[in-house]
PDB file of C-alpha atoms in Angstrom:
ATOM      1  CA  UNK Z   1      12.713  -4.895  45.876  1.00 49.00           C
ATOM      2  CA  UNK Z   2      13.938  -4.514  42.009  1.00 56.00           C
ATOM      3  CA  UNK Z   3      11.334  -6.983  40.897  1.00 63.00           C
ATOM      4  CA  UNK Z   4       8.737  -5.421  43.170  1.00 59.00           C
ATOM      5  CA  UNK Z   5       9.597  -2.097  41.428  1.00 55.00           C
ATOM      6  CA  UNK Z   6       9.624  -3.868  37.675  1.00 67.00           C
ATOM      7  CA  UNK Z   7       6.820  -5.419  38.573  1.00 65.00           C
ATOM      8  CA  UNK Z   8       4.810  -2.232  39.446  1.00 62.00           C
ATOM      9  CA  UNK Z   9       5.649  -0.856  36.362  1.00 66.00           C
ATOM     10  CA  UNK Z  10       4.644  -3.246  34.325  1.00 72.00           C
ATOM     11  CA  UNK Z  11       1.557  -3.733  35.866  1.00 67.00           C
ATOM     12  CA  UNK Z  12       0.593   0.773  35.153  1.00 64.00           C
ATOM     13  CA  UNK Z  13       2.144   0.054  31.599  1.00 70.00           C
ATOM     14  CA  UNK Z  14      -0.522  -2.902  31.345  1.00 70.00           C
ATOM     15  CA  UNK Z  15      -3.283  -1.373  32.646  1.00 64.00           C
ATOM     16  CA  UNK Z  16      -2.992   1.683  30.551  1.00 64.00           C
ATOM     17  CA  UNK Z  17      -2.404  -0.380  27.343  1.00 67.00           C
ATOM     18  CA  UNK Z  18      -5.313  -2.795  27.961  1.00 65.00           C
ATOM     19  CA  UNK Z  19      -7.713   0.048  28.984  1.00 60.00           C
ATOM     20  CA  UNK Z  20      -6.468   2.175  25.751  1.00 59.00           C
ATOM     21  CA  UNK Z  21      -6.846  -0.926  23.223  1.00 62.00           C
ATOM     22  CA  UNK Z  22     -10.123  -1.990  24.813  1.00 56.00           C
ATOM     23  CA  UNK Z  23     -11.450   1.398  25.105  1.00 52.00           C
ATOM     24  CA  UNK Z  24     -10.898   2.074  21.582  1.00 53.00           C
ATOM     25  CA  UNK Z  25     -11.556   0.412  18.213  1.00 50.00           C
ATOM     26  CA  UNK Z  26      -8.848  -1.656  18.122  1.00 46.00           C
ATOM     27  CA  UNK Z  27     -10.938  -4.892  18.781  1.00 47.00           C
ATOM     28  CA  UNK Z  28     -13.802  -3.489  17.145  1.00 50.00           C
ATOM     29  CA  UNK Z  29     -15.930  -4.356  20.073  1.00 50.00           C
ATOM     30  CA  UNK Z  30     -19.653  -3.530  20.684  1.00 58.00           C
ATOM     31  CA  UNK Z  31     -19.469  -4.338  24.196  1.00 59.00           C
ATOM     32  CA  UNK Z  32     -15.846  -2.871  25.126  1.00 66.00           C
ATOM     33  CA  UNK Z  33     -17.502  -1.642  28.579  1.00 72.00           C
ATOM     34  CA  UNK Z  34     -18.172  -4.786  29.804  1.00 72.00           C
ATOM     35  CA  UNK Z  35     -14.829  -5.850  28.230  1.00 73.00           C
ATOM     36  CA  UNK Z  36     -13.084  -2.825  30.348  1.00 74.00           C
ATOM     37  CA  UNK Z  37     -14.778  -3.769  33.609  1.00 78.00           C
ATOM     38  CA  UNK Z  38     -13.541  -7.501  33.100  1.00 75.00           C
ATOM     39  CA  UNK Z  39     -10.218  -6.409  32.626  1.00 77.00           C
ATOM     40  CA  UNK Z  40     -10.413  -4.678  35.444  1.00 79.00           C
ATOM     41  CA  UNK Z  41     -11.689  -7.479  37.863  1.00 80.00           C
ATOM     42  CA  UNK Z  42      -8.924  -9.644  36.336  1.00 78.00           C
ATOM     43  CA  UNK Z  43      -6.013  -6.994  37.367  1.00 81.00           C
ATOM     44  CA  UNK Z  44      -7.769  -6.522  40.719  1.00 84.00           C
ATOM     45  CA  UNK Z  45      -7.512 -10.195  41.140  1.00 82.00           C
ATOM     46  CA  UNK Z  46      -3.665 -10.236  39.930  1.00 81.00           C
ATOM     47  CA  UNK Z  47      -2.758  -7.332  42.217  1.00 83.00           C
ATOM     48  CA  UNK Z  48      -4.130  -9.251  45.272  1.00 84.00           C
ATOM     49  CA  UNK Z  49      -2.571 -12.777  44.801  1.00 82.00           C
ATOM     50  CA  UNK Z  50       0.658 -10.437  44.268  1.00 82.00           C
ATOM     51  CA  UNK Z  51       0.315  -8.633  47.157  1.00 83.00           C
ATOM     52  CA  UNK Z  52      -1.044 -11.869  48.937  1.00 83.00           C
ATOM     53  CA  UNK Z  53       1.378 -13.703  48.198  1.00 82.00           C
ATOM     54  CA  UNK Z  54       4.756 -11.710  48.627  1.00 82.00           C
ATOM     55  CA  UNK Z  55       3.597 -10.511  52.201  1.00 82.00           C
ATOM     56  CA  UNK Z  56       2.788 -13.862  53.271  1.00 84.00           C
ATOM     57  CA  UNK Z  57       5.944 -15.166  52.403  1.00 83.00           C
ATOM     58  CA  UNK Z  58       7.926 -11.690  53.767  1.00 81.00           C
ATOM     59  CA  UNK Z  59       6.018 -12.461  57.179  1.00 81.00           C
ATOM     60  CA  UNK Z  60       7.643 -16.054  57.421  1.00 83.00           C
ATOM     61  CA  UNK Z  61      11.044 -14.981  56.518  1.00 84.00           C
ATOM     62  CA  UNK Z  62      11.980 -11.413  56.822  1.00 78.00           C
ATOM     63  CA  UNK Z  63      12.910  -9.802  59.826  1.00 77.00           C
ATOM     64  CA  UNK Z  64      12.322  -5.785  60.759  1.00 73.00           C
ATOM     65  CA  UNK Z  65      15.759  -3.939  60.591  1.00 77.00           C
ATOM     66  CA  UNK Z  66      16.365  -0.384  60.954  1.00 77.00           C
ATOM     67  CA  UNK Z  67      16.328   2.275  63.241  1.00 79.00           C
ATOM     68  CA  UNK Z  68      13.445   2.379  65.971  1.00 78.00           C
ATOM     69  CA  UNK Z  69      11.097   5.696  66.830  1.00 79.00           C
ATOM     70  CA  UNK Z  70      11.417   6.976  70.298  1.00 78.00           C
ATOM     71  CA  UNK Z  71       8.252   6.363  70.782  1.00 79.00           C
ATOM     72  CA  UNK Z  72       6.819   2.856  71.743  1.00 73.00           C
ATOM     73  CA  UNK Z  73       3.312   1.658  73.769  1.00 77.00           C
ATOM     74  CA  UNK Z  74       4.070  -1.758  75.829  1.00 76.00           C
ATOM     75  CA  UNK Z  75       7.814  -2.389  74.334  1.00 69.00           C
ATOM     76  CA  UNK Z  76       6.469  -2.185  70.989  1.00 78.00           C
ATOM     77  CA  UNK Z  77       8.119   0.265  68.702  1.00 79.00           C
ATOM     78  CA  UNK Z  78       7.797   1.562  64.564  1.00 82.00           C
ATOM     79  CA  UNK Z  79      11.183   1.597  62.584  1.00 81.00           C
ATOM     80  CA  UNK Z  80      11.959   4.614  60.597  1.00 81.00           C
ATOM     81  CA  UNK Z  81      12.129   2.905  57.597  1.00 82.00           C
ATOM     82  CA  UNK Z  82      11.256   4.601  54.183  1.00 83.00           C
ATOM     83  CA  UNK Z  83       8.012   3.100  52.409  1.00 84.00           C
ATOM     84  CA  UNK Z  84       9.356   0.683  49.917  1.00 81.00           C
ATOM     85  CA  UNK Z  85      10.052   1.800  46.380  1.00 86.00           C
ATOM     86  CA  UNK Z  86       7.404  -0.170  44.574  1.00 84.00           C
ATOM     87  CA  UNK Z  87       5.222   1.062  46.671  1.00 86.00           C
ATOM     88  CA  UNK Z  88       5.735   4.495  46.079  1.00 90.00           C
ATOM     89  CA  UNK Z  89       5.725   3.922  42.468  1.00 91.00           C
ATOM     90  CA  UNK Z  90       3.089   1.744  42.240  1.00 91.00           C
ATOM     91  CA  UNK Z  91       0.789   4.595  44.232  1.00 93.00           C
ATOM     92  CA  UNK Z  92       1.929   7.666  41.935  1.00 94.00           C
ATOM     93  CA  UNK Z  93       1.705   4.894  38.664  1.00 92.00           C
ATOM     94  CA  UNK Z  94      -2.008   4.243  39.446  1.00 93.00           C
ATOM     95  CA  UNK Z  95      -2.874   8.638  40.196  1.00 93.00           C
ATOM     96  CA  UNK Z  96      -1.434   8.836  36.852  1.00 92.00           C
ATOM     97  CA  UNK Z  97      -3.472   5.785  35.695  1.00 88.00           C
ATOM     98  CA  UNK Z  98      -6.415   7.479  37.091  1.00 87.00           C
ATOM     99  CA  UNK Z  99      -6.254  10.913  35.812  1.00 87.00           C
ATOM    100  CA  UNK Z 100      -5.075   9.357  31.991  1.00 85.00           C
ATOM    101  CA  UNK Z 101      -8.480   7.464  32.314  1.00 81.00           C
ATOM    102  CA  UNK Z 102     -10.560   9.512  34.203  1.00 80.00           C
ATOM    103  CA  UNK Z 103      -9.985  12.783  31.694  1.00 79.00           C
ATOM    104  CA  UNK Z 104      -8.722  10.868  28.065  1.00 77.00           C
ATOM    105  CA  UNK Z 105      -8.962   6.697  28.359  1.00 73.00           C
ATOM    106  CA  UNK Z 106     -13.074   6.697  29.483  1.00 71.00           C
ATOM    107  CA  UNK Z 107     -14.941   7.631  26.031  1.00 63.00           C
ATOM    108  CA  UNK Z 108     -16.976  10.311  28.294  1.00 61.00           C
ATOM    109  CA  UNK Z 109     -17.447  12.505  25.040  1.00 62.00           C
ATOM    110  CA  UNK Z 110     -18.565   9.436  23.034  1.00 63.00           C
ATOM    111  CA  UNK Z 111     -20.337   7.720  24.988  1.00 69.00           C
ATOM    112  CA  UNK Z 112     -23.500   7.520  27.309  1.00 75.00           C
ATOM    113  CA  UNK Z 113     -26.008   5.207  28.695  1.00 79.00           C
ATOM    114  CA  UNK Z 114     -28.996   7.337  27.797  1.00 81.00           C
ATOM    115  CA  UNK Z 115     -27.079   7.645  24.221  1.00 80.00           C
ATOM    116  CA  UNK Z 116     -26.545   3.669  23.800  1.00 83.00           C
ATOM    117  CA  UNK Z 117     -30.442   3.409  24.578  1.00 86.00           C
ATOM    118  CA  UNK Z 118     -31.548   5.894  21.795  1.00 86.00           C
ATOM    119  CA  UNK Z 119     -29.761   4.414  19.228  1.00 87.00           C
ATOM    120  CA  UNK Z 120     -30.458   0.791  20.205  1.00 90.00           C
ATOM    121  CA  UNK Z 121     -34.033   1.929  20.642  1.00 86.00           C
ATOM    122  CA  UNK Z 122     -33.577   3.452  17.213  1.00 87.00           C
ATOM    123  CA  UNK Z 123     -32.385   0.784  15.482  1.00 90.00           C
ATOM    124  CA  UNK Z 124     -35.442  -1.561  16.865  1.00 87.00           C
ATOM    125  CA  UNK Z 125     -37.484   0.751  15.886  1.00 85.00           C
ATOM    126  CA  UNK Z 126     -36.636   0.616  12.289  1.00 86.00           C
ATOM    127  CA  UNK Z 127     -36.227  -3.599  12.316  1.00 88.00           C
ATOM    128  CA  UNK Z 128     -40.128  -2.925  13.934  1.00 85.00           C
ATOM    129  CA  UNK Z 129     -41.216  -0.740  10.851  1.00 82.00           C
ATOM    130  CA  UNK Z 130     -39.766  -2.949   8.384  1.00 84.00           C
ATOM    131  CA  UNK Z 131     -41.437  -6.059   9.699  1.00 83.00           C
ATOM    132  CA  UNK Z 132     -44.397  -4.305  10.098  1.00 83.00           C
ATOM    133  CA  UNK Z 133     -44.413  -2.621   7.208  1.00 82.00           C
ATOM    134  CA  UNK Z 134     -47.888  -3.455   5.944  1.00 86.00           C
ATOM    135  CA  UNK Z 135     -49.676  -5.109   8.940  1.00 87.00           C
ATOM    136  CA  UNK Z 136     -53.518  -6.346   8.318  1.00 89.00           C
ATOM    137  CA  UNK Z 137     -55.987  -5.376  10.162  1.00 88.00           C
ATOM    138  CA  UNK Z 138     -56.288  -8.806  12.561  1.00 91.00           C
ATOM    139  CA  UNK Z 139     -52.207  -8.019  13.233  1.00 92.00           C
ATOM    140  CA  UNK Z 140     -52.856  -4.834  13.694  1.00 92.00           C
ATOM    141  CA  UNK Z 141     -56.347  -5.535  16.170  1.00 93.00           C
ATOM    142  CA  UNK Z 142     -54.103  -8.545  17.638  1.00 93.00           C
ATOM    143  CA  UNK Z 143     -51.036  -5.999  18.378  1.00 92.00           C
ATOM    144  CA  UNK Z 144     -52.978  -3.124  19.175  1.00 92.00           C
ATOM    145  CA  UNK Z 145     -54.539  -6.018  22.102  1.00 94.00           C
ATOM    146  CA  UNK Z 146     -51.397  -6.579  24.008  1.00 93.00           C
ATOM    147  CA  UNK Z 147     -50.346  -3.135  23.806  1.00 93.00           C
ATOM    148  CA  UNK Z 148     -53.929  -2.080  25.661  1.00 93.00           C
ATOM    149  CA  UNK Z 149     -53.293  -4.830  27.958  1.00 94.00           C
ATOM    150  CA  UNK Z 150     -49.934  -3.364  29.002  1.00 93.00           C
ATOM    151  CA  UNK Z 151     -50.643   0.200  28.607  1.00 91.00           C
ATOM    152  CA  UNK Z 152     -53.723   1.034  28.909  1.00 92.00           C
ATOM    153  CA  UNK Z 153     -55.662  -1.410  31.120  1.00 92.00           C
ATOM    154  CA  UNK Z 154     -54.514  -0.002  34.284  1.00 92.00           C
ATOM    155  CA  UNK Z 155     -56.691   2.733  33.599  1.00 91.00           C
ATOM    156  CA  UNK Z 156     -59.814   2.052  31.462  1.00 92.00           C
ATOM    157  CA  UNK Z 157     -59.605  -1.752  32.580  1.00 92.00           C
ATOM    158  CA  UNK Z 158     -59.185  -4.830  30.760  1.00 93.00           C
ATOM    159  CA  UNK Z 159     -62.657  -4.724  29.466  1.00 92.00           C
ATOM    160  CA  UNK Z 160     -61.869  -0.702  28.304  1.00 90.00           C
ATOM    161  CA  UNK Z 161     -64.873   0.147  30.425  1.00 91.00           C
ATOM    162  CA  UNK Z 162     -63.040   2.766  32.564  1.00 89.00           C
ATOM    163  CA  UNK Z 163     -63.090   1.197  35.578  1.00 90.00           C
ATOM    164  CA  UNK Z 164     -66.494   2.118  37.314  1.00 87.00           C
ATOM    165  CA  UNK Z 165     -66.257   5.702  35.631  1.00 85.00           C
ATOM    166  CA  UNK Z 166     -62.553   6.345  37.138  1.00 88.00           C
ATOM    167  CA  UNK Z 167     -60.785   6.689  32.855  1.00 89.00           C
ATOM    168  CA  UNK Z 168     -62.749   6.813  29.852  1.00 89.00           C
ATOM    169  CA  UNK Z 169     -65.439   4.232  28.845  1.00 91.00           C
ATOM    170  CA  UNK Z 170     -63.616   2.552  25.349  1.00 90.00           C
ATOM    171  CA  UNK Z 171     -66.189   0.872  24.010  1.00 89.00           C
ATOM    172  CA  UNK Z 172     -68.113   4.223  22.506  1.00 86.00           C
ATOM    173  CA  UNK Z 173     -66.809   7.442  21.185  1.00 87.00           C
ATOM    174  CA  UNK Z 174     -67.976   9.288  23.644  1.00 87.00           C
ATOM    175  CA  UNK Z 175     -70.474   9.720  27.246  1.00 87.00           C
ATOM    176  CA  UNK Z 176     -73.332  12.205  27.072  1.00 89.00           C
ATOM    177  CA  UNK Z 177     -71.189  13.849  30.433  1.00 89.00           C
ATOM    178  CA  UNK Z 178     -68.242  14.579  28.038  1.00 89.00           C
ATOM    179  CA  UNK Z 179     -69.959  15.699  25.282  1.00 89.00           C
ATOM    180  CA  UNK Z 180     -71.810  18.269  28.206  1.00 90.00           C
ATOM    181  CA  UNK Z 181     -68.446  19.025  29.586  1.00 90.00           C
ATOM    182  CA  UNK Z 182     -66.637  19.932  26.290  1.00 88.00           C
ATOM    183  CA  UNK Z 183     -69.973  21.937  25.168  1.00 90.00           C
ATOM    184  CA  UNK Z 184     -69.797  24.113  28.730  1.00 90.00           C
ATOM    185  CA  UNK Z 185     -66.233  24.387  29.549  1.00 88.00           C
ATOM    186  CA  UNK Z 186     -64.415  24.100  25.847  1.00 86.00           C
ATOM    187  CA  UNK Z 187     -61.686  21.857  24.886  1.00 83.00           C
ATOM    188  CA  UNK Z 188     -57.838  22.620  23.801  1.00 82.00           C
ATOM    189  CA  UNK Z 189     -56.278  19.353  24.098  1.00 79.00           C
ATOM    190  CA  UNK Z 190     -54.886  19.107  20.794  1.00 83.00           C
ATOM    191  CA  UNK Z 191     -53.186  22.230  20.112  1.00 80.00           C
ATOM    192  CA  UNK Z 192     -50.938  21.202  17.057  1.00 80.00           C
ATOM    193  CA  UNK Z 193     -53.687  18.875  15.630  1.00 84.00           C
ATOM    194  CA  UNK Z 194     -56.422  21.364  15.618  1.00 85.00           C
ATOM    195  CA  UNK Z 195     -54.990  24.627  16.953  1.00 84.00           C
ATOM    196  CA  UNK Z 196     -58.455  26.715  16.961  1.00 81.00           C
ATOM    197  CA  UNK Z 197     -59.278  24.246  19.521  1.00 83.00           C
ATOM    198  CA  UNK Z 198     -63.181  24.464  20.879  1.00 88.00           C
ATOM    199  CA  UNK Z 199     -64.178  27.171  22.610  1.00 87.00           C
ATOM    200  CA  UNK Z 200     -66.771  27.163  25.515  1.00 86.00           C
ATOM    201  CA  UNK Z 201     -70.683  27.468  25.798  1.00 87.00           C
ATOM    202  CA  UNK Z 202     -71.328  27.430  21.507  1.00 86.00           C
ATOM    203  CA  UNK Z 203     -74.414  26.292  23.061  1.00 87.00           C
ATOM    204  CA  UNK Z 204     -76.019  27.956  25.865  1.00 87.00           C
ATOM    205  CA  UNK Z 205     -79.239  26.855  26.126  1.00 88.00           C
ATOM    206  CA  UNK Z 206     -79.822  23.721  28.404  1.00 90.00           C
ATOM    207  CA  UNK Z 207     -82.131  21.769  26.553  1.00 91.00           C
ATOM    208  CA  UNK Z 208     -80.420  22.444  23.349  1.00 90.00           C
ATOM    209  CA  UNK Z 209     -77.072  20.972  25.275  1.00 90.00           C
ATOM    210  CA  UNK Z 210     -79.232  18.040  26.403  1.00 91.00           C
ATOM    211  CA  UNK Z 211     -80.309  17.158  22.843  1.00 91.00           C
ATOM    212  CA  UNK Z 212     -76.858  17.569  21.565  1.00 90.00           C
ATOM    213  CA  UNK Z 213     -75.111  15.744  24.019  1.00 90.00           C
ATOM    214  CA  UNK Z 214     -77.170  12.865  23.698  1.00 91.00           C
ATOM    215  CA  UNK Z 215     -77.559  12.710  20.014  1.00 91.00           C
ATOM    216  CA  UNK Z 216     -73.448  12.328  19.667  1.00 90.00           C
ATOM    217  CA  UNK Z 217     -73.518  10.135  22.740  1.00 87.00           C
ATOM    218  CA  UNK Z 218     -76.026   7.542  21.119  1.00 89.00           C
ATOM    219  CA  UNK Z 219     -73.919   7.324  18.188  1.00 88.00           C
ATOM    220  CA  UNK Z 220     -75.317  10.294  15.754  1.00 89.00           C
ATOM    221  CA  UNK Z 221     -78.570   7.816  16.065  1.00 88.00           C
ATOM    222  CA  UNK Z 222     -82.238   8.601  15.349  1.00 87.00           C
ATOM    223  CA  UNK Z 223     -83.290  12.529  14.096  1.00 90.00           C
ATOM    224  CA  UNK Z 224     -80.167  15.820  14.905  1.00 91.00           C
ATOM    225  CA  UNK Z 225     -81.219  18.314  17.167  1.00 90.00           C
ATOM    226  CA  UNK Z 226     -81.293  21.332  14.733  1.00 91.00           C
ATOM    227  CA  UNK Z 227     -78.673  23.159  17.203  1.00 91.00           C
ATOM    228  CA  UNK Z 228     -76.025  20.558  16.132  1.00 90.00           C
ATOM    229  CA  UNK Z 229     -75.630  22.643  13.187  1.00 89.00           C
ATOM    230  CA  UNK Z 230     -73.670  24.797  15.137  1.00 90.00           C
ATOM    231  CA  UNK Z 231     -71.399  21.910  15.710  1.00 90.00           C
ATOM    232  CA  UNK Z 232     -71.271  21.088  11.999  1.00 88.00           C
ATOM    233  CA  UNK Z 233     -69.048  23.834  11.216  1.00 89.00           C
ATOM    234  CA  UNK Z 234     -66.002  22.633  12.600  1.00 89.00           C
ATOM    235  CA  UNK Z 235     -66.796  18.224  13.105  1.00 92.00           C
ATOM    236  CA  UNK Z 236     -68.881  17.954  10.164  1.00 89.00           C
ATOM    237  CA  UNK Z 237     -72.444  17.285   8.868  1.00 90.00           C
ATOM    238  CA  UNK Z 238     -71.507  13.575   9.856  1.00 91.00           C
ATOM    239  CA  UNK Z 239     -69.544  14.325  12.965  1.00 90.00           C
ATOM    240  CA  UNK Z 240     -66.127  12.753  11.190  1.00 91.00           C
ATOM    241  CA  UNK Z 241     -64.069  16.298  11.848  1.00 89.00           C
ATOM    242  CA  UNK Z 242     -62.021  18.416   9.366  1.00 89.00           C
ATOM    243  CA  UNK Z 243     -58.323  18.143   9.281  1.00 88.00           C
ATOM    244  CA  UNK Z 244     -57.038  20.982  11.534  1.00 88.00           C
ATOM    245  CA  UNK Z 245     -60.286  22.063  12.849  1.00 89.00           C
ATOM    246  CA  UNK Z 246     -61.812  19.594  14.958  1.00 89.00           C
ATOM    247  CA  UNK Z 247     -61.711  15.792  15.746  1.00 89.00           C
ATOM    248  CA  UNK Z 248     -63.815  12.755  14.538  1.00 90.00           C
ATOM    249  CA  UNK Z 249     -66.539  12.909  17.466  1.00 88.00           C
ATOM    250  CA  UNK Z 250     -68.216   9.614  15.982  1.00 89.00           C
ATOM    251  CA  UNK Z 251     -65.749   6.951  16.257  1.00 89.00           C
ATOM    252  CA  UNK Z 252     -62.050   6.688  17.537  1.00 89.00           C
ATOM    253  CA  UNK Z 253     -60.099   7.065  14.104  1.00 90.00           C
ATOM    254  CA  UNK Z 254     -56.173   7.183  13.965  1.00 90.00           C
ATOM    255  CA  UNK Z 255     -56.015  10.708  14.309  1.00 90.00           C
ATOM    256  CA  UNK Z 256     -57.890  11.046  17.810  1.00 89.00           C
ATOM    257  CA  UNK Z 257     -56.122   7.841  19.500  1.00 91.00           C
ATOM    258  CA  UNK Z 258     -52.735   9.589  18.161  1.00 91.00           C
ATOM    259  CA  UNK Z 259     -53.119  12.872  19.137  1.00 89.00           C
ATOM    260  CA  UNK Z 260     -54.657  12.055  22.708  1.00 90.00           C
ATOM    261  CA  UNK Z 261     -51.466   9.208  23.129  1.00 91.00           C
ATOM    262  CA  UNK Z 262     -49.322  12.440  22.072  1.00 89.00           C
ATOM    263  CA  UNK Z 263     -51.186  15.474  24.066  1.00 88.00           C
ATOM    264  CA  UNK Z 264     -52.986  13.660  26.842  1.00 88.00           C
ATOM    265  CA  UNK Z 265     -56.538  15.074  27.396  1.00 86.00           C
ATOM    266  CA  UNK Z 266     -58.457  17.001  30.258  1.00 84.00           C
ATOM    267  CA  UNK Z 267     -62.219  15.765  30.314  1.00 81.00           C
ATOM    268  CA  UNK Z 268     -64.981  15.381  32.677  1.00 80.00           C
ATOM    269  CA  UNK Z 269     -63.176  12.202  34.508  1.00 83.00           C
ATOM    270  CA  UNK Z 270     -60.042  14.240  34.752  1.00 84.00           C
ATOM    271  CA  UNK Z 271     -57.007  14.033  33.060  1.00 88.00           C
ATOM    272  CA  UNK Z 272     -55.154  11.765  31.145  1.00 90.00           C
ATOM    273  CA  UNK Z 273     -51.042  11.945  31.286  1.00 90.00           C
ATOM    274  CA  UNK Z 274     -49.436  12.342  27.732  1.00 90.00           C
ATOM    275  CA  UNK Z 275     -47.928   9.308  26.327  1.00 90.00           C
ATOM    276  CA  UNK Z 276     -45.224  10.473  24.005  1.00 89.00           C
ATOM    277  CA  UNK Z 277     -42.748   8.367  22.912  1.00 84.00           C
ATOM    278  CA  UNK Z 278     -43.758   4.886  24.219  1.00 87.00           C
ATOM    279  CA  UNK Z 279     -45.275   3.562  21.116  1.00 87.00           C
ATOM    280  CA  UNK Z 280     -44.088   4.125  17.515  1.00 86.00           C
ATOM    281  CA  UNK Z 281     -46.413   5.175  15.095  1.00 88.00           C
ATOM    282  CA  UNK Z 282     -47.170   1.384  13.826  1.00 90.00           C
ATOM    283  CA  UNK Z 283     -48.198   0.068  17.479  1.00 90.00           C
ATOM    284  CA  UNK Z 284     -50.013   3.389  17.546  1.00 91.00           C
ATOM    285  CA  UNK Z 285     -51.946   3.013  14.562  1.00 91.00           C
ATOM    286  CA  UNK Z 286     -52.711  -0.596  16.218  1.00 92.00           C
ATOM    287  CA  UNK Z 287     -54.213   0.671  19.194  1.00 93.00           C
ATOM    288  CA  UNK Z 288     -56.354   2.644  17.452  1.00 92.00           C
ATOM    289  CA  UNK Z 289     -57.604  -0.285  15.149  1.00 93.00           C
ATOM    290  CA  UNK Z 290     -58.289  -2.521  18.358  1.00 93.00           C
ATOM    291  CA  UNK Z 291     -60.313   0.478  20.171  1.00 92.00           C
ATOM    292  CA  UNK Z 292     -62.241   0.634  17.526  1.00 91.00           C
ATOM    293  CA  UNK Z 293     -62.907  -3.094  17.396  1.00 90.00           C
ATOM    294  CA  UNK Z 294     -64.253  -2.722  20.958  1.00 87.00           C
ATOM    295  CA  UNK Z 295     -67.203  -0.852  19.464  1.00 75.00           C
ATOM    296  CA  UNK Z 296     -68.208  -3.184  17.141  1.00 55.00           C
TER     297      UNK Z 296
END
């Protein structure tokens, strides 16, 4: 029974010591989680062949002493006897174990899953930039590729045609049914980019719409319709935008494929979900190169 009780002891003393010298800097770790949960496997495993063992051999040799309970079922009675020492000890050790841990051994102000993930995410982020630094415009079109694969093929399909009309047609700047759309019903999609946003029906006569519309549709191709002018205050003589007024109608420059990826955008087709913080700004500035491959 001494042993058992040594034992126990020994075994809280251990477990508290490992978790405290694994759980802390002492073997400057960077994976002293995984460390902690193999310690404790291995002192699961060590408690069991312990227990395994001793009771085994008890059963083969001891015999039950003591004084019997009144009560019995079939001739078979319980002893009175106290729970044994190490028991007891072990029981209250392993509470205490579990409190220490629970409120001061587990780094639960210093660590998180969701705060391992930023700063790994973080740190590949910068190895990304670096290696990336200046990127030519086949890595960049090659890059910006995959990334439409992954990301954006789902929607406007692999050949960035949209998918029988169901996301937006890739391959031009824009339909003549979303340059009618934004004309009637106004656009605000990119509120920080260009905060006066557009505002609806700057054009309210239906032919002049028509002309419009299809003038930036084909491409700013062939004579302007003289009621684009009203346009040209805010996009531009050429239809390239201003900075902070209005967006590059003509082709799909960095500015437009970063500030839809970060707003999302409500059009004609419907709407398209934001996509903040999935790409950096280098595999953003390669999406926009490859889009504006598929045009060309």
């Amino acid at each position: 029974m001494k042993s058992m009780v040594i034992g126990g002891i020994i075994l809280i003393i251990a477990l508290i010591a490992g978790t405290y010298f694994v759980a802390g800097d002492a073997f400057n770790s960077d994976d002293y989680i995984n460390s902690l949960t193999m310690l404790g496997a291995i002192a699961i495993i060590t408690i069991t062949v312990f227990v395994a063992l001793k009771y085994v051999n008890q059963i083969k040799n001891d015999k039950a002493t003591g004084e019997l309970a009144e009560d019995n079922w079939d001739g078979i009675g319980e002893y009175k006897n106290p729970i044994p020492t190490g028991w007891g000890l072990a029981f209250i050790g392993v509470l205490v174990w579990l409190f220490w841990y629970w409120s001061f051994g587990y780094p639960t102000n210093g660590f998180s899953q969701i705060g391992q993930w930023n700063e790994e995410t973080i740190e590949y982020n910068k190895k990304f930039a670096s290696k990336w630094e200046n990127p030519s415009d086949e890595t960049l079109t090659a890059m910006g590729e995959s990334l439409f694969l992954v990301q954006c093929a789902p929607c406007h399909g692999v050949d960035a045609e949209g998918i029988g009309g169901k996301a937006q047609n890739l391959t031009h700047r824009m339909s003549k049914e979303s340059v009618e759309y934004a004309i009637r019903n106004g656009a605000n999609n990119f509120k920080a980019e260009y905060p006066a946003g557009m505002p609806p029906m700057m054009l309210s006569d239906d032919a002049e719409i028509d002309a419009v519309s299809s003038y930036v549709a084909g491409g700013f191709k062939g004579e302007q319709p003289a009621a684009f002018g009203v346009c040209a205050g805010c996009h531009g003589a050429d239809g390239k935008g201003i900075d902070y007024v209005a967006p590059n109608i003509v082709s799909y420059d960095d500015a437009v494929v970063m500030a839809t990826l970060t707003n999302g955008k409500k059009g004609s087709i419907g709407i398209m979900p934001s996509f903040k913080g999935r790409l950096n700004p280098t595999q953003e500035k390669a999406l926009a190169t490859y889009i504006r491959s598929l045009g060309e």
